[in-house]
Structures are given as structure tokens and as C-alpha cells.
XYZ file of C-alpha atoms in Angstrom:
227
model
C 0.000 0.000 0.000
C 2.885 2.383 0.705
C 3.883 2.452 -2.973
C 0.299 3.289 -3.946
C 0.272 6.127 -1.413
C 3.576 7.501 -2.719
C 2.203 7.513 -6.275
C -1.030 9.222 -5.207
C 0.798 11.909 -3.213
C 3.212 12.561 -6.085
C 0.362 12.708 -8.623
C -1.354 15.366 -6.512
C 1.841 17.410 -6.381
C 2.033 17.227 -2.598
C 4.989 16.776 -0.299
C 4.743 14.010 2.296
C 4.343 16.657 4.995
C 1.571 18.472 3.122
C -0.251 15.187 2.495
C -0.030 14.351 6.204
C -1.547 17.691 7.216
C -4.248 17.416 4.521
C -5.137 13.984 5.933
C -5.509 15.476 9.432
C -2.462 13.555 10.692
C 0.774 14.574 12.337
C 3.064 16.436 9.897
C 5.640 13.618 9.964
C 3.121 10.778 9.559
C 3.857 9.774 5.940
C 7.615 10.168 6.348
C 7.577 7.812 9.348
C 5.220 5.416 7.563
C 7.395 5.150 4.466
C 10.591 4.827 6.502
C 9.202 1.840 8.414
C 8.826 -0.176 5.220
C 6.018 -2.703 4.901
C 3.772 -0.851 7.362
C 0.254 -0.030 6.199
C -2.348 2.314 7.718
C -5.529 0.686 8.972
C -8.952 1.457 10.394
C -9.662 5.114 11.141
C -6.205 6.168 9.924
C -6.969 4.726 6.496
C -10.326 6.526 6.495
C -8.614 9.848 7.298
C -6.199 9.380 4.401
C -9.018 8.435 2.033
C -11.052 11.524 3.007
C -8.071 13.894 3.162
C -6.611 12.962 -0.217
C -9.980 12.401 -1.889
C -9.097 8.833 -2.846
C -11.599 5.942 -2.668
C -10.756 3.345 -0.032
C -10.811 0.657 -2.728
C -7.969 2.365 -4.590
C -5.854 2.586 -1.444
C -6.469 -1.089 -0.815
C -5.715 -1.843 -4.494
C -8.988 -3.725 -4.897
C -9.911 -5.017 -8.351
C -12.332 -2.931 -10.391
C -15.909 -4.233 -10.515
C -15.651 -4.449 -14.321
C -13.007 -7.163 -14.165
C -14.405 -10.573 -14.929
C -11.523 -12.830 -14.012
C -12.683 -15.959 -12.243
C -11.012 -16.547 -8.890
C -9.643 -20.012 -8.121
C -11.876 -22.309 -6.082
C -11.746 -21.508 -2.388
C -10.595 -24.134 0.056
C -13.177 -24.306 2.817
C -11.788 -24.691 6.317
C -14.738 -23.246 8.208
C -16.360 -26.118 10.095
C -19.078 -24.107 11.804
C -22.693 -25.150 11.309
C -24.572 -23.181 8.673
C -26.678 -21.493 11.361
C -23.650 -19.995 13.141
C -23.283 -16.217 12.828
C -20.336 -15.428 15.126
C -17.159 -15.001 13.054
C -14.057 -17.004 13.799
C -11.195 -15.047 15.446
C -9.200 -14.905 12.212
C -12.205 -13.338 10.452
C -12.327 -10.355 12.819
C -10.618 -7.323 11.327
C -7.405 -6.349 13.086
C -7.909 -2.590 13.304
C -8.282 -1.671 16.992
C -5.191 0.410 17.838
C -3.069 -0.440 20.881
C -2.064 2.943 22.260
C 0.526 1.758 24.777
C 0.150 0.620 28.365
C -1.966 1.588 31.352
C -0.167 1.409 34.676
C -1.676 -0.352 37.663
C -0.280 2.415 39.875
C -0.434 6.184 39.563
C 2.383 8.696 40.041
C 4.785 5.806 40.678
C 5.924 4.547 37.309
C 2.740 5.280 35.405
C 3.219 4.579 31.701
C 2.996 7.125 28.930
C 0.471 6.753 26.152
C 1.838 6.501 22.634
C 1.127 9.277 20.149
C 0.574 6.614 17.474
C -0.522 2.952 17.741
C 2.149 0.478 18.821
C 0.115 -2.424 17.454
C -3.348 -3.411 16.229
C -5.613 -6.116 17.675
C -8.782 -7.804 16.461
C -12.118 -6.034 16.740
C -14.790 -8.086 18.581
C -18.086 -8.397 16.732
C -19.902 -6.335 19.395
C -17.608 -3.366 18.691
C -17.968 -3.286 14.919
C -19.744 0.091 15.026
C -17.679 1.595 17.868
C -15.608 4.211 16.063
C -13.195 5.383 18.760
C -12.432 2.190 20.673
C -8.768 1.606 21.486
C -6.843 -0.891 23.584
C -4.020 -0.919 26.136
C -1.838 -3.489 27.830
C -1.979 -3.467 31.633
C 1.270 -2.898 33.511
C 1.806 -3.499 37.224
C -0.070 -5.658 39.705
C -2.197 -3.185 41.670
C -5.377 -4.232 39.808
C -4.953 -7.981 40.362
C -6.877 -10.210 40.286
C -9.279 -8.248 38.036
C -6.488 -7.282 35.623
C -3.111 -8.985 35.518
C 0.113 -7.606 34.015
C 0.018 -8.022 30.246
C -3.783 -8.249 30.027
C -5.281 -6.524 26.993
C -8.150 -4.150 27.767
C -10.580 -2.473 25.366
C -11.415 1.147 26.147
C -14.537 2.954 24.891
C -14.197 6.775 25.034
C -17.814 7.323 23.953
C -19.432 5.138 26.650
C -19.935 7.189 29.838
C -18.433 5.450 32.903
C -20.469 4.893 36.049
C -19.298 4.543 39.633
C -17.982 1.008 40.062
C -16.763 0.769 36.449
C -13.119 0.192 35.572
C -11.732 3.317 33.918
C -8.559 4.566 32.295
C -7.674 8.078 33.397
C -5.394 10.021 31.090
C -3.334 12.713 32.802
C -1.283 15.329 31.005
C 2.268 15.531 32.336
C 3.271 18.378 30.046
C 2.340 19.664 26.606
C 1.712 16.652 24.341
C 2.817 14.041 26.927
C 0.211 11.885 28.651
C 0.168 8.979 31.075
C -2.624 6.513 31.747
C -3.636 4.756 34.932
C -6.388 2.189 35.484
C -8.686 1.832 38.485
C -12.282 1.543 39.656
C -14.176 4.826 39.512
C -15.100 5.507 43.144
C -16.234 9.112 43.485
C -15.877 12.653 42.212
C -15.561 15.954 44.026
C -15.147 19.530 42.890
C -11.378 19.136 42.681
C -10.564 15.431 42.432
C -11.563 12.112 40.904
C -11.041 9.066 43.136
C -10.196 5.599 41.835
C -9.858 2.370 43.794
C -7.033 -0.158 43.528
C -7.172 -3.850 44.502
C -3.629 -4.872 45.393
C -3.147 -3.472 47.955
C -6.615 -2.079 48.548
C -6.353 1.692 48.339
C -8.056 4.808 47.031
C -6.172 7.424 45.028
C -7.314 11.014 44.531
C -6.324 12.483 41.179
C -6.563 16.284 40.778
C -9.072 17.202 38.107
C -6.711 19.903 36.845
C -4.337 17.192 35.579
C -6.983 14.961 33.977
C -7.286 15.048 30.199
C -9.880 12.259 29.859
C -11.688 9.497 31.742
C -12.561 6.492 29.547
C -14.561 3.394 30.388
C -12.861 -0.028 30.250
C -15.265 -2.528 28.699
C -16.097 -5.653 30.689
C -15.944 -9.091 29.111
C -19.755 -9.139 29.050
C -19.792 -5.901 27.041
C -17.056 -7.095 24.695
C -18.570 -10.490 23.945
C -22.256 -9.567 24.239
C -22.972 -11.973 27.099
């Protein structure tokens, strides 16, 4: 896909930086993308590029034109599900949910910074197919055990309002453009602070509202899998 993007940008007479800005991305996005070699934009990033450059998604994906009449080779069927099954197999789920770094189990003691760009992509559960802004994080630290263990993958839904008792990721701004994320159970709010609860050891932490950039709900397994 990167070669297609280079050709499109050149044909439009744009520099890589100008194309990045026009696609509502960071100015260095295309330069970093092309330098990585073999990397391809996905999900919402691909949509931004398609809209920004005025290029159909099918052209970016190099899909065959509808007028082509070549007959594809017979498919080898490996799906052994009954005909009535509707839940896709794991390998059928699109891998477009961005992993934006790690969420620390503690706060102010080794909390982990969020990445400006995805560090990986993971599969999108069927229940989240229409959730536009969902992202994921890997849990660091042990203060949320046994609910969340180190290395657990969590799905975070910015557009789903959290309630008291929900697991949340709180993003705090350390300085301009630098954020950290911590996970806990939303306990209470006051005029000046938001309080989250930890499991291991049991403790409550007050986070000043002035430092909070966002509070996002962590989806439970029931919400992810539609149980």
C-alpha cells in the first residue's frame, strides 16, 4: 500500500508533509510510515487518508475494479461451523483496533505514557464493529490484580460514559503533548478530584481534576462479547 500512497501523493503534487496535514495527521506521519517499510495504515487512519486525499478506499487497498471478470480459483473451505452460526471465527475479525501503549496499575509511581501513534493493532470483537473510537491498552503493574493482571489486553470505549464502580482509564497530562494513563475503579468525584480504587493493595487514590485530560470506560468481558 505504501507504494500506492507515494504515487497518489506525487500525482497530486504534494509533499509528504503536506499530504499528512491534509489527511488530518501529524506532519511527519507519511515520512515515518514510508521509513518503516512494509507498514500499512488501517482502520480510522486509512479513512482519514481516504477523506483527506480524496481517494476511494478501494484504490488505497488496491482492490480489483468491478468491471473485471476474471474468475477466482476455487476456495478451500476450512470453516467447520454449522450453517446457522453467525459469530465469526477469530481470524475473520478485522485487526484494526489500535493499541495505544500501556496503562499502569499504579499512579504517580511509574505510570506509563500513552503513545502518540498505535504500537500495534488487535482484532475487533463483533460487538464493537460500530464503535468508532475504541482503542486498547496493555496493563502494567499488579495493583489491579486479580481483576487485571500484568500483560492483560483491555478495550477502552471513550464514547461510553463510565459509572461509579466501572473500571476506567484516566489520562493525565504531564506536560504539553505528553500523557500517562492509569487504570482503576471509579469511586467518586468531588469539585477538585476524581477518586479511583485499587485492589492490590486495597487503596483509594485522589487524582486532581486539573491534571486529567480524559476518563474512559474499560469494557467488561460481558460488554465485549455480548454476554
